[in-house]
Tab-separated table of C-alpha atoms and ligand atoms in Angstrom:
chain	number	residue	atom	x	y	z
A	1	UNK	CA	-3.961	-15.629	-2.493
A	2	UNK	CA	-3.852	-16.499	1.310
A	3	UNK	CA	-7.496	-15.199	2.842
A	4	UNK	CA	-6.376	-15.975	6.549
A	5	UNK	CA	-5.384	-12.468	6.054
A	6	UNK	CA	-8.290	-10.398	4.575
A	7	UNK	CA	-11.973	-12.147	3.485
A	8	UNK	CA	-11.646	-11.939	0.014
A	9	UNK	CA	-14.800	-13.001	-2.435
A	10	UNK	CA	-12.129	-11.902	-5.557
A	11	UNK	CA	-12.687	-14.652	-8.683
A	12	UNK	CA	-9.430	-14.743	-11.096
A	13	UNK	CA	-10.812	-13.132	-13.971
A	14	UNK	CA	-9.360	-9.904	-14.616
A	15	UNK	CA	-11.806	-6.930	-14.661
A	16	UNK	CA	-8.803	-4.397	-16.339
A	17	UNK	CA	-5.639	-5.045	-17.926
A	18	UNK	CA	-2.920	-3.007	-18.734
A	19	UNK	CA	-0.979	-4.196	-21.829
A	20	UNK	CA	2.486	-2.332	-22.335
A	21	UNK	CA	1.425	1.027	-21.404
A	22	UNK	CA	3.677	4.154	-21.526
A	23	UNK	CA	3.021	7.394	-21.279
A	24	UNK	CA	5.647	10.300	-22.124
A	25	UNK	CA	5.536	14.000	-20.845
A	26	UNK	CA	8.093	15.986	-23.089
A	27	UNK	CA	11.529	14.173	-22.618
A	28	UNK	CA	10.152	12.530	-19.446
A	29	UNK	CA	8.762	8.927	-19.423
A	30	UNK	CA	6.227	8.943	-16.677
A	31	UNK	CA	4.761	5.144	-17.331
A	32	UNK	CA	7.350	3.060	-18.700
A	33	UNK	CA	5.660	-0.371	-20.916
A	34	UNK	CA	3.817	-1.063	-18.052
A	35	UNK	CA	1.406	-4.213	-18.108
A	36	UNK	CA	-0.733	-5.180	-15.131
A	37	UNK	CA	-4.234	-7.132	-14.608
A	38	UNK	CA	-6.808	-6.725	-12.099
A	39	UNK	CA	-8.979	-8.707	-10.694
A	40	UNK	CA	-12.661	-8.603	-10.343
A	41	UNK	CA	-13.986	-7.426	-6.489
A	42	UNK	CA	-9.791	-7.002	-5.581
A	43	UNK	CA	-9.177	-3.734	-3.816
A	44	UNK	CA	-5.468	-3.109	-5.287
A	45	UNK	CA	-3.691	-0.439	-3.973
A	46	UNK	CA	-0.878	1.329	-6.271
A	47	UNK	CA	2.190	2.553	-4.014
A	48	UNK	CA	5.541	4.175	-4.943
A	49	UNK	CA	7.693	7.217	-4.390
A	50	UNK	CA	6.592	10.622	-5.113
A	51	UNK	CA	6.716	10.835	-8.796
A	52	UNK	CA	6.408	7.410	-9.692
A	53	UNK	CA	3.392	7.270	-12.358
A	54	UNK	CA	0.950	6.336	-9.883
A	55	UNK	CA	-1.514	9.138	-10.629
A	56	UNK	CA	-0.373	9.451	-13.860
A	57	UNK	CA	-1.357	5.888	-14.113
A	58	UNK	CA	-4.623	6.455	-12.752
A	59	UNK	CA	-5.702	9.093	-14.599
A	60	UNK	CA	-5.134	7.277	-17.388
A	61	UNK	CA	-7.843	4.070	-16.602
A	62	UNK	CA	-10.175	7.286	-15.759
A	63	UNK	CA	-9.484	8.158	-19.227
A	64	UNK	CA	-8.145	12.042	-18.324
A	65	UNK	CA	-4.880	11.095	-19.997
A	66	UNK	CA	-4.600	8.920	-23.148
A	67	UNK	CA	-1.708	6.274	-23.442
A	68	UNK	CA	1.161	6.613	-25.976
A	69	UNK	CA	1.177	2.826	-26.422
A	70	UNK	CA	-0.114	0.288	-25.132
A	71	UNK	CA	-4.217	-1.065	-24.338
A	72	UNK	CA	-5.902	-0.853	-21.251
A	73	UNK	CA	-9.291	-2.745	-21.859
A	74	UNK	CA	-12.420	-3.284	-19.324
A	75	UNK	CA	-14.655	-6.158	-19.041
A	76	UNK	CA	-12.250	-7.257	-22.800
A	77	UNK	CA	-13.086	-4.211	-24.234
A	78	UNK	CA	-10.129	-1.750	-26.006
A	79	UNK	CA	-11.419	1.178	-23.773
A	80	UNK	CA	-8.767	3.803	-25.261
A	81	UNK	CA	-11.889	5.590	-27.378
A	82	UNK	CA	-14.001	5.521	-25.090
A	83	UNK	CA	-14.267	9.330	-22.952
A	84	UNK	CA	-14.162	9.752	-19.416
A	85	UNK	CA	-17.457	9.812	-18.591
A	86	UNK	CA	-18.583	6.803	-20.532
A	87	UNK	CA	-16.609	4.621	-18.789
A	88	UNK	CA	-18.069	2.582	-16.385
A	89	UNK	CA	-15.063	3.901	-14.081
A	90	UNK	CA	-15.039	6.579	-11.174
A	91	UNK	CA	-12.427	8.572	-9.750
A	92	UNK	CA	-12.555	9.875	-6.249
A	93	UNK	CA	-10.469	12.603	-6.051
A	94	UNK	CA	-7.865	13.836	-3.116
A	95	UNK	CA	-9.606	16.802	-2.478
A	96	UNK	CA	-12.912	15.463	-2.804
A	97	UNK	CA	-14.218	18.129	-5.435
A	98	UNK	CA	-17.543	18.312	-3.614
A	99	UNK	CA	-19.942	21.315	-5.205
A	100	UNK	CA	-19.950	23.709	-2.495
A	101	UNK	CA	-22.997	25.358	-3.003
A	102	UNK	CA	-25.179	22.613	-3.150
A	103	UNK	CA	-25.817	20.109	-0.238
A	104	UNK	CA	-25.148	16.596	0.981
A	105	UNK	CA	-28.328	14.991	-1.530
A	106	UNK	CA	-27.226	17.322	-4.098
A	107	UNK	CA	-23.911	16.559	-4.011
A	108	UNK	CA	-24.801	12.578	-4.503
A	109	UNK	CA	-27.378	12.818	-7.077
A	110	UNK	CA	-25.401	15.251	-9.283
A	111	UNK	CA	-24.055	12.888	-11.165
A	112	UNK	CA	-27.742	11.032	-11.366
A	113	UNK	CA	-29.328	13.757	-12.426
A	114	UNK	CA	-27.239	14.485	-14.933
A	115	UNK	CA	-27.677	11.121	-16.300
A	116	UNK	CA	-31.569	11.680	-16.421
A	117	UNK	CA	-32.626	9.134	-13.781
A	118	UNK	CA	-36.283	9.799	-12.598
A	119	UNK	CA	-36.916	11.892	-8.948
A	120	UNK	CA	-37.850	8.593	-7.653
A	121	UNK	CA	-34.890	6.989	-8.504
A	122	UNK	CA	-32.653	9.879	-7.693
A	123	UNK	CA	-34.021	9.697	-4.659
A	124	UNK	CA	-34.161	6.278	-3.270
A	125	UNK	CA	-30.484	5.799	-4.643
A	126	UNK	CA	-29.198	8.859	-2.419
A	127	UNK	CA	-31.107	7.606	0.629
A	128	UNK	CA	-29.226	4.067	0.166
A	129	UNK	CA	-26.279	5.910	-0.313
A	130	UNK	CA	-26.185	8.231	2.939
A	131	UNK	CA	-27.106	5.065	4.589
A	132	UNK	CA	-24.467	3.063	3.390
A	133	UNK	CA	-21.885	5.861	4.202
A	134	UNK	CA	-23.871	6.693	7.301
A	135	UNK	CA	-24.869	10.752	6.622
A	136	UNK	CA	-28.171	10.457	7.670
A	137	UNK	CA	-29.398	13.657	9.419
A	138	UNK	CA	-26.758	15.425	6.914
A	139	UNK	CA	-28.675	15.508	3.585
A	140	UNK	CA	-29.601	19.339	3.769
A	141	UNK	CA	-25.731	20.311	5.256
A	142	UNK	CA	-23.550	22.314	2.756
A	143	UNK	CA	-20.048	20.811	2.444
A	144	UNK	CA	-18.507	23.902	4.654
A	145	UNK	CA	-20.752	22.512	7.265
A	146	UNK	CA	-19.359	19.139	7.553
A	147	UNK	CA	-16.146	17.737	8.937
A	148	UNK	CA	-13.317	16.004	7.178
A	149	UNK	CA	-14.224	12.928	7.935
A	150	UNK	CA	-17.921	13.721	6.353
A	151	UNK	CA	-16.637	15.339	3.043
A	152	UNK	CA	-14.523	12.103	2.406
A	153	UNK	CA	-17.911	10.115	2.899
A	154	UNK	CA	-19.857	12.650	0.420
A	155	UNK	CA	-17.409	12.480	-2.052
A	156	UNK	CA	-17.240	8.697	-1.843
A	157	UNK	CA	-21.561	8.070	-1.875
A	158	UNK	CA	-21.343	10.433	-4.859
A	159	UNK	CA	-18.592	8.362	-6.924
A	160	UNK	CA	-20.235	5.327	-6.219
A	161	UNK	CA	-23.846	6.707	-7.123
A	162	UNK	CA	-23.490	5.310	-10.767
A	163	UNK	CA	-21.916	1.896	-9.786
A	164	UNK	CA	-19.216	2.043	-11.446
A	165	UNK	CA	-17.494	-1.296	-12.549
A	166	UNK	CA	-14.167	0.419	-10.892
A	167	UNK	CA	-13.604	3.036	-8.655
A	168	UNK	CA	-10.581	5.234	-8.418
A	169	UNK	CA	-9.455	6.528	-5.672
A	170	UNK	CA	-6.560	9.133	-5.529
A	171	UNK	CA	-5.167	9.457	-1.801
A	172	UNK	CA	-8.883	9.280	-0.432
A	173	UNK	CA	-8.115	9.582	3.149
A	174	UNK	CA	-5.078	12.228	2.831
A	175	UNK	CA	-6.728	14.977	4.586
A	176	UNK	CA	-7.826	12.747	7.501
A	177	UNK	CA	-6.283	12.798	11.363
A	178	UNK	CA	-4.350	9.254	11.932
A	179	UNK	CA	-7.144	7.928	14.152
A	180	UNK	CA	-10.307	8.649	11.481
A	181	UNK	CA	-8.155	7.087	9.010
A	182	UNK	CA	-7.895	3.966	10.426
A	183	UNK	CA	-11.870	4.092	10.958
A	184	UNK	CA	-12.179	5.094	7.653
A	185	UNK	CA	-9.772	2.554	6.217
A	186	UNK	CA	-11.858	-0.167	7.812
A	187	UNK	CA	-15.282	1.113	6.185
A	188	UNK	CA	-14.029	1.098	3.027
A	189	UNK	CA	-12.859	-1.525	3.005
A	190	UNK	CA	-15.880	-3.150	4.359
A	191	UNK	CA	-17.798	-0.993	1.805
A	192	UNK	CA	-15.775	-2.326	-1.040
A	193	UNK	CA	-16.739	-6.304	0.053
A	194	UNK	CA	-20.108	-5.271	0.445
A	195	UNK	CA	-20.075	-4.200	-2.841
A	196	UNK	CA	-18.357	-6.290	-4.383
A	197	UNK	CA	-16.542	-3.391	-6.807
A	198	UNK	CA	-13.345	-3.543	-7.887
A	199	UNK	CA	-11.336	-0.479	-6.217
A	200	UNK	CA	-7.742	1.119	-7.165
A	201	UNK	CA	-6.432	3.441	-4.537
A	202	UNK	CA	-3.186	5.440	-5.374
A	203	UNK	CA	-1.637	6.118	-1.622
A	204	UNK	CA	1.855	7.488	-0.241
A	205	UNK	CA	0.908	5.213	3.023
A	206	UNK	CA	2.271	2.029	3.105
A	207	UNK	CA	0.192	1.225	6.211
A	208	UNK	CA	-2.996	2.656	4.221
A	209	UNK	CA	-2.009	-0.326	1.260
A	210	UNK	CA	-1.340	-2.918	3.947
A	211	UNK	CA	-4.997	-2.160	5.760
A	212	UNK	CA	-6.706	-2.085	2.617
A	213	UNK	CA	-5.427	-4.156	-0.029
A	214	UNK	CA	-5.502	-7.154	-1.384
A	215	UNK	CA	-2.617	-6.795	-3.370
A	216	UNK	CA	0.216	-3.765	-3.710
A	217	UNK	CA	1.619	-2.919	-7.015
A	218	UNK	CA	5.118	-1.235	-5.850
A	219	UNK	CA	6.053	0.993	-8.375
A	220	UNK	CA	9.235	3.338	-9.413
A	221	UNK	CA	10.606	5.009	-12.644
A	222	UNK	CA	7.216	4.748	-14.583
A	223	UNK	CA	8.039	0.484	-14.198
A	224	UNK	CA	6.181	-2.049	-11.620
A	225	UNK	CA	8.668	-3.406	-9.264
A	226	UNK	CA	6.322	-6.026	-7.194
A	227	UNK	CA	2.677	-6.700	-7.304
A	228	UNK	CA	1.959	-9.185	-4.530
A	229	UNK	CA	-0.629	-9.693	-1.440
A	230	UNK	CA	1.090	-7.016	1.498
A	231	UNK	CA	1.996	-10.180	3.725
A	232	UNK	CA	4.207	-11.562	0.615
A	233	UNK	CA	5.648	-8.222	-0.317
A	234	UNK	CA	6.744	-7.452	3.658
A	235	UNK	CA	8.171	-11.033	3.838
A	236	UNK	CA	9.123	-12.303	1.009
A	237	UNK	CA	10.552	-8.791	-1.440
A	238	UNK	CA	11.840	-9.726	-4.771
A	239	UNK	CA	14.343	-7.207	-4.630
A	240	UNK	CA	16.551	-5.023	-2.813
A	241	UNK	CA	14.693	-1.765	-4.096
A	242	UNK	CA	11.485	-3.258	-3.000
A	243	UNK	CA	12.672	-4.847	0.543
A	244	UNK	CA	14.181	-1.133	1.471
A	245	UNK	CA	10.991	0.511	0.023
A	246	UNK	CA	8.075	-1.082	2.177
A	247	UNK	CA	9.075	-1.537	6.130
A	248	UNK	CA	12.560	-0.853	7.478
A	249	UNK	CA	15.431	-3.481	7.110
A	250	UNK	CA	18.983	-3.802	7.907
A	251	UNK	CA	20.692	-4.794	4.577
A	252	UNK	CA	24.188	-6.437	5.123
A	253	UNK	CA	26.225	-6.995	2.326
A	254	UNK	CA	28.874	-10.277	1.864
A	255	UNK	CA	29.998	-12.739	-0.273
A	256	UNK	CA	28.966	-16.474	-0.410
A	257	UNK	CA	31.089	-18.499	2.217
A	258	UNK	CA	29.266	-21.887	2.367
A	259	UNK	CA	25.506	-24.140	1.693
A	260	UNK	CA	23.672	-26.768	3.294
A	261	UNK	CA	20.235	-27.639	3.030
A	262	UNK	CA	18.193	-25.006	1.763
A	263	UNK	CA	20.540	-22.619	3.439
A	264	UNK	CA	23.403	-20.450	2.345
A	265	UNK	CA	26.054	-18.656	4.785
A	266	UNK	CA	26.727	-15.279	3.718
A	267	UNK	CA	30.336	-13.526	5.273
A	268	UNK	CA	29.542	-9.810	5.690
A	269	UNK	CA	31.282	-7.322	6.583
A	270	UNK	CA	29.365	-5.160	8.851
A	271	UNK	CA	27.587	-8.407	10.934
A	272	UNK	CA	30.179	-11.388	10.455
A	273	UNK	CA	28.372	-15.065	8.608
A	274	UNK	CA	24.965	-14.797	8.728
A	275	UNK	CA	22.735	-17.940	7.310
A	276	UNK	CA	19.335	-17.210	5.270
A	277	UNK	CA	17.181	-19.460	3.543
A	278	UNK	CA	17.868	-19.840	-0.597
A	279	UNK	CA	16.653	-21.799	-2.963
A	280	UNK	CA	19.058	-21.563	-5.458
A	281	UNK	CA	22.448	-22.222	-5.125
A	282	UNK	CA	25.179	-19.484	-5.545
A	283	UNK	CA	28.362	-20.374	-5.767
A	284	UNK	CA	31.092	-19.534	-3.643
A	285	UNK	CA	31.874	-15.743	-3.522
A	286	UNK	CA	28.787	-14.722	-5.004
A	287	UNK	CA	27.844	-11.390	-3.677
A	288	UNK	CA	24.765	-11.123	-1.939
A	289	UNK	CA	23.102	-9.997	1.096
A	290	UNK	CA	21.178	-10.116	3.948
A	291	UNK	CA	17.968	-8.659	4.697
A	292	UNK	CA	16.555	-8.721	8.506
A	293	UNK	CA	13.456	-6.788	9.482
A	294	UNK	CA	14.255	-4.865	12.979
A	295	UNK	CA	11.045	-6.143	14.557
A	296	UNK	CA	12.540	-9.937	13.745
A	297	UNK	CA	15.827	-9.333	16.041
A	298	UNK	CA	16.353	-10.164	19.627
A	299	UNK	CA	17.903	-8.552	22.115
A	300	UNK	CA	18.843	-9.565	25.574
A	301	UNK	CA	21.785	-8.914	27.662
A	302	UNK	CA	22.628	-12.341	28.190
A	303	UNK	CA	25.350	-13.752	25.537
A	304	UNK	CA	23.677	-15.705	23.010
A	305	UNK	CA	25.064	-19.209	22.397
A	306	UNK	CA	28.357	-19.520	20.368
A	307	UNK	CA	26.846	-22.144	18.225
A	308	UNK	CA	23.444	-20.246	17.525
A	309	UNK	CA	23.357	-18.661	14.102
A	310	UNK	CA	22.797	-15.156	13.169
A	311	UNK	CA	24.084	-13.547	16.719
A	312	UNK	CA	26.189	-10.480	17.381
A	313	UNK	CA	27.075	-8.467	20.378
A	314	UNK	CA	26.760	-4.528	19.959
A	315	UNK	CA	26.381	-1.665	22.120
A	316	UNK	CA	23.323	0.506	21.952
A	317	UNK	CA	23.793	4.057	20.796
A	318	UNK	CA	20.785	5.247	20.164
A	319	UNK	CA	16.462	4.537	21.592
A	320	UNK	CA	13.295	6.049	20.138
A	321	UNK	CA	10.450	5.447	22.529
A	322	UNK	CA	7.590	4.922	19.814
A	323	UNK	CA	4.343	3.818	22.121
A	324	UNK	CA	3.537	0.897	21.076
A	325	UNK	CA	7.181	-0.301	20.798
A	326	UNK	CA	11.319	1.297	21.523
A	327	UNK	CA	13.312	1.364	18.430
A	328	UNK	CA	17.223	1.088	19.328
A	329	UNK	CA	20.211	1.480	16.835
A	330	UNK	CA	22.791	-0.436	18.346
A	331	UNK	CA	26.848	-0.521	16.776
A	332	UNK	CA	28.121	-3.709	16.070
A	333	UNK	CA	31.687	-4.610	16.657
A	334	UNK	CA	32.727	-4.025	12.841
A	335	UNK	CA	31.240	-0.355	14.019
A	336	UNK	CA	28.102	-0.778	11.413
A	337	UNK	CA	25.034	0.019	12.951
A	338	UNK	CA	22.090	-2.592	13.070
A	339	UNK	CA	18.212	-1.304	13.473
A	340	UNK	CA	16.228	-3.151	16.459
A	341	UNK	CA	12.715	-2.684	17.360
A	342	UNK	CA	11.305	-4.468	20.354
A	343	UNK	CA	7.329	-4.081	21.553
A	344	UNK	CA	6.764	-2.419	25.309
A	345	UNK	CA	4.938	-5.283	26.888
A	346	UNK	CA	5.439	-3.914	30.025
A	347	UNK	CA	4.092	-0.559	31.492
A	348	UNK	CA	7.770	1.451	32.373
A	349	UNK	CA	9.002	4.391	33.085
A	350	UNK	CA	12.220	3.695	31.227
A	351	UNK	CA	13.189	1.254	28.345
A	352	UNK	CA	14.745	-2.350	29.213
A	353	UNK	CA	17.769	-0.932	27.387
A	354	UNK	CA	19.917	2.173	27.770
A	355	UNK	CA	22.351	4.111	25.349
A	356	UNK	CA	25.560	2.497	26.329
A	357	UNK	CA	23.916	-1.167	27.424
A	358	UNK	CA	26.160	-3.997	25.981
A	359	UNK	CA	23.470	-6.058	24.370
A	360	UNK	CA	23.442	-9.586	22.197
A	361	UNK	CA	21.323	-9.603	18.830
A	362	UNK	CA	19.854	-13.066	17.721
A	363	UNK	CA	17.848	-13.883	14.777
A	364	UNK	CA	17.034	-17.128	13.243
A	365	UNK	CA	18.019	-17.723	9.704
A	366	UNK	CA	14.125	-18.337	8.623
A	367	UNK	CA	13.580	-14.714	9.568
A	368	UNK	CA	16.121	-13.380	7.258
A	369	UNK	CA	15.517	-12.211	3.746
A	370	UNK	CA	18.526	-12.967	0.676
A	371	UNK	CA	19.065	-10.235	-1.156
A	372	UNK	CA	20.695	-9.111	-4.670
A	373	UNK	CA	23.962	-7.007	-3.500
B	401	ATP	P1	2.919	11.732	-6.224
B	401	ATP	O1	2.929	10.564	-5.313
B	401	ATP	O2	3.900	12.781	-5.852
B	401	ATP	O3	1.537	12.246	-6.520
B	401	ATP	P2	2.925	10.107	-8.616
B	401	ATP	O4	3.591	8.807	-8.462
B	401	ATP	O5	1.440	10.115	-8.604
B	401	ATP	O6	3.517	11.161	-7.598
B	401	ATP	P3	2.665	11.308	-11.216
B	401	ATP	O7	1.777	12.421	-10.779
B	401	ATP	O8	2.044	10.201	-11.978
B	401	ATP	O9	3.464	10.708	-9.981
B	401	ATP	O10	3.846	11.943	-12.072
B	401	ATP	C1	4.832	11.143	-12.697
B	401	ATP	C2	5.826	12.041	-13.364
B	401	ATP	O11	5.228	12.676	-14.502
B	401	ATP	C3	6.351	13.173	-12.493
B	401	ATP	O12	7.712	13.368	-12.777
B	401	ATP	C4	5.531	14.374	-12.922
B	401	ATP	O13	6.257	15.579	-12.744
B	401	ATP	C5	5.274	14.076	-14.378
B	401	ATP	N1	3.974	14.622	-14.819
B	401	ATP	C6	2.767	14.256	-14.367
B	401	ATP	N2	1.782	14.923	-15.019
B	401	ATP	C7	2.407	15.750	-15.897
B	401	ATP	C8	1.951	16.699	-16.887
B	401	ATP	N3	0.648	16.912	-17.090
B	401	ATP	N4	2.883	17.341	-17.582
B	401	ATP	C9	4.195	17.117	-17.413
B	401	ATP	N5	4.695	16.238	-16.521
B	401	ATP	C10	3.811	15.556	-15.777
């Protein structure tokens, strides 16, 4: 794993595996023979559509739901006896489930207490735990009397009061405002490295998975599609499903025309022969496509070079002024549309491009992605 992107102390022995799991509700297979390992000190995010088997997943390494098949084991250990509460495994929930009538301390050394720690250790465990999460001041404040952004921090002291060997966390930050979830995103994970525990988050936001994680475990249907570092599943998707699933792409669809070194040239219909990197070796006609992030096209008014690869004229149809950068859909001459996003470097009053502008798209064949059809 590549730690130019994220400091990672992860070693390559895995903490959990799941061995052929499935799980069935009535006629409808929610976790389909899934197997998956994870790493000591990795912070692995679980991602998918709504209804996936993420949760379902989760709840069952919290031990709330039992497997129809499969193992999940802990440290080597078969943990499928073992209850929920004698696993050396957390769960944060989405809501938080904080105890509203008792406060801040309370709500942290509930589950100490109930394990029969002494005061003394009860008590110098919460006070490195509201530092750690930074409540101090807030011991004495009912959970009514905090904000959001305070709950999320209560409920995560109080999960990680018994340091657990994993901690669960289902859609932790959900109720948060964009900006405090970015803070928040950045503390945990600095928590979690601190730590050195080995967190699973379940999350609908991709951005969430990218911030956080070291690696992504794309699921659909109950199956794993990709598990890979965020940098390799953004660049480098193993499939169509999973390319269209995390970030935006244009997909363009073609048969094999021609290869030379490395490369194959791909006639489609909606963009003409485009040329992407391949390192296998279709043969002629093979159908297969094209993948191109929108962020990885140029634009410019000037006509691109006739002998450049990968370039197309179009005619913008359609801008979104996003902030940060303008995303334009602009129709290509077979009357396909192709997705564009370029960054606002400059401080305007009115994008570089207008509906109607007659614009030429480049993009090298290095940034392109091959794709089943
Ligand atoms: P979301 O992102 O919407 O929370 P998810 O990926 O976490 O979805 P799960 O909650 O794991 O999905 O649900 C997977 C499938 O299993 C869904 O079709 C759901 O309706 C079904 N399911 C989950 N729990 C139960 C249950 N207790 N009884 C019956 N069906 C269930």
């Amino acid at each position: 794993m590549s730690d130019r992107d994220k400091h990672t102390t992860i070693n390559d022995k895995p903490l959990l595996r799941i061995g052929a799991v499935s799980k069935r509700f009535g006629s409808h297979l929610a976790v389909d023979d899934l197997s998956l390992d994870i790493r000591e000190g990795e912070f692995f995010a679980l991602l998918g559509p709504s209804g996936c088997g993420k949760t379902t997943l989760l709840r069952m390494l919290a031990g709330f739901e039992t497997p129809d098949s499969g193992v999940i084991s802990l440290d080597g250990r078969d943990i499928a006896a073992v209850p929920p509460h004698q696993r050396p495994v957390n769960m944060m929930f989405q809501s938080y489930a904080l105890f509203p009538h008792l406060d801040v301390a309370g709500n942290i050394a509930f589950g100490l207490k109930r394990a029969g720690f002494s005061r003394t250790e009860i008590s110098s465990s919460v006070a490195e735990l509201v530092a750690m999460t930074r409540l101090e001041g807030l011991e004495q404040r009912r959970p009514d009397q905090l904000s959001g952004g305070q709950r999320q921090r209560v409920a995560l002291a109080r999960s990680l009061a018994r340091k657990p060997r994993l901690l669960l966390l289902d859609e932790p930050l959900a109720a948060l405002d964009r900006n405090l979830r970015e803070v928040t995103q950045a503390e945990l994970l600095a928590l979690q490295r601190k730590l050195k525990m080995t967190f699973v988050i379940v999350t609908h936001d991709q951005d969430e998975a990218m911030r956080v994680a070291d690696r992504i475990a794309v699921m659909n249907k109950g199956r794993l599609v990709q598990v890979s570092a965020p940098r390799e599943l953004y660049e480098s998707p193993k499939s169509r499903w999973a390319a269209s699933f995390f970030g935006d792409i244009n997909i363009f669809d073609g048969q094999v025309v021609s290869r030379a070194d490395g490369r194959v040239s791909i006639r489609t219909q909606a963009a003409g022969v485009l040329t992407v990197p391949s390192d296998r070796q279709p043969a002629d006609g093979a159908a297969l496509a094209v993948g191109i992030r929108p962020e990885k096209i140029s634009m410019s008014a000037a006509a691109a070079s006739p002998e450049a690869a990968n370039t197309l004229r179009g005619e913008i149809v359609d801008t979104t002024y996003l902030g940060e950068m303008t995303a334009y859909r602009v129709k290509l001459a077979s009357g396909e549309a192709a997705r564009v996003r370029a960054p606002n470097h400059l401080r305007a009053d009115a994008p570089p491009f207008g509906i109607g502008d007659s614009v030429s798209l480049s993009f090298p064949p290095d940034a392109c992605i091959l794709l089943e059809s």
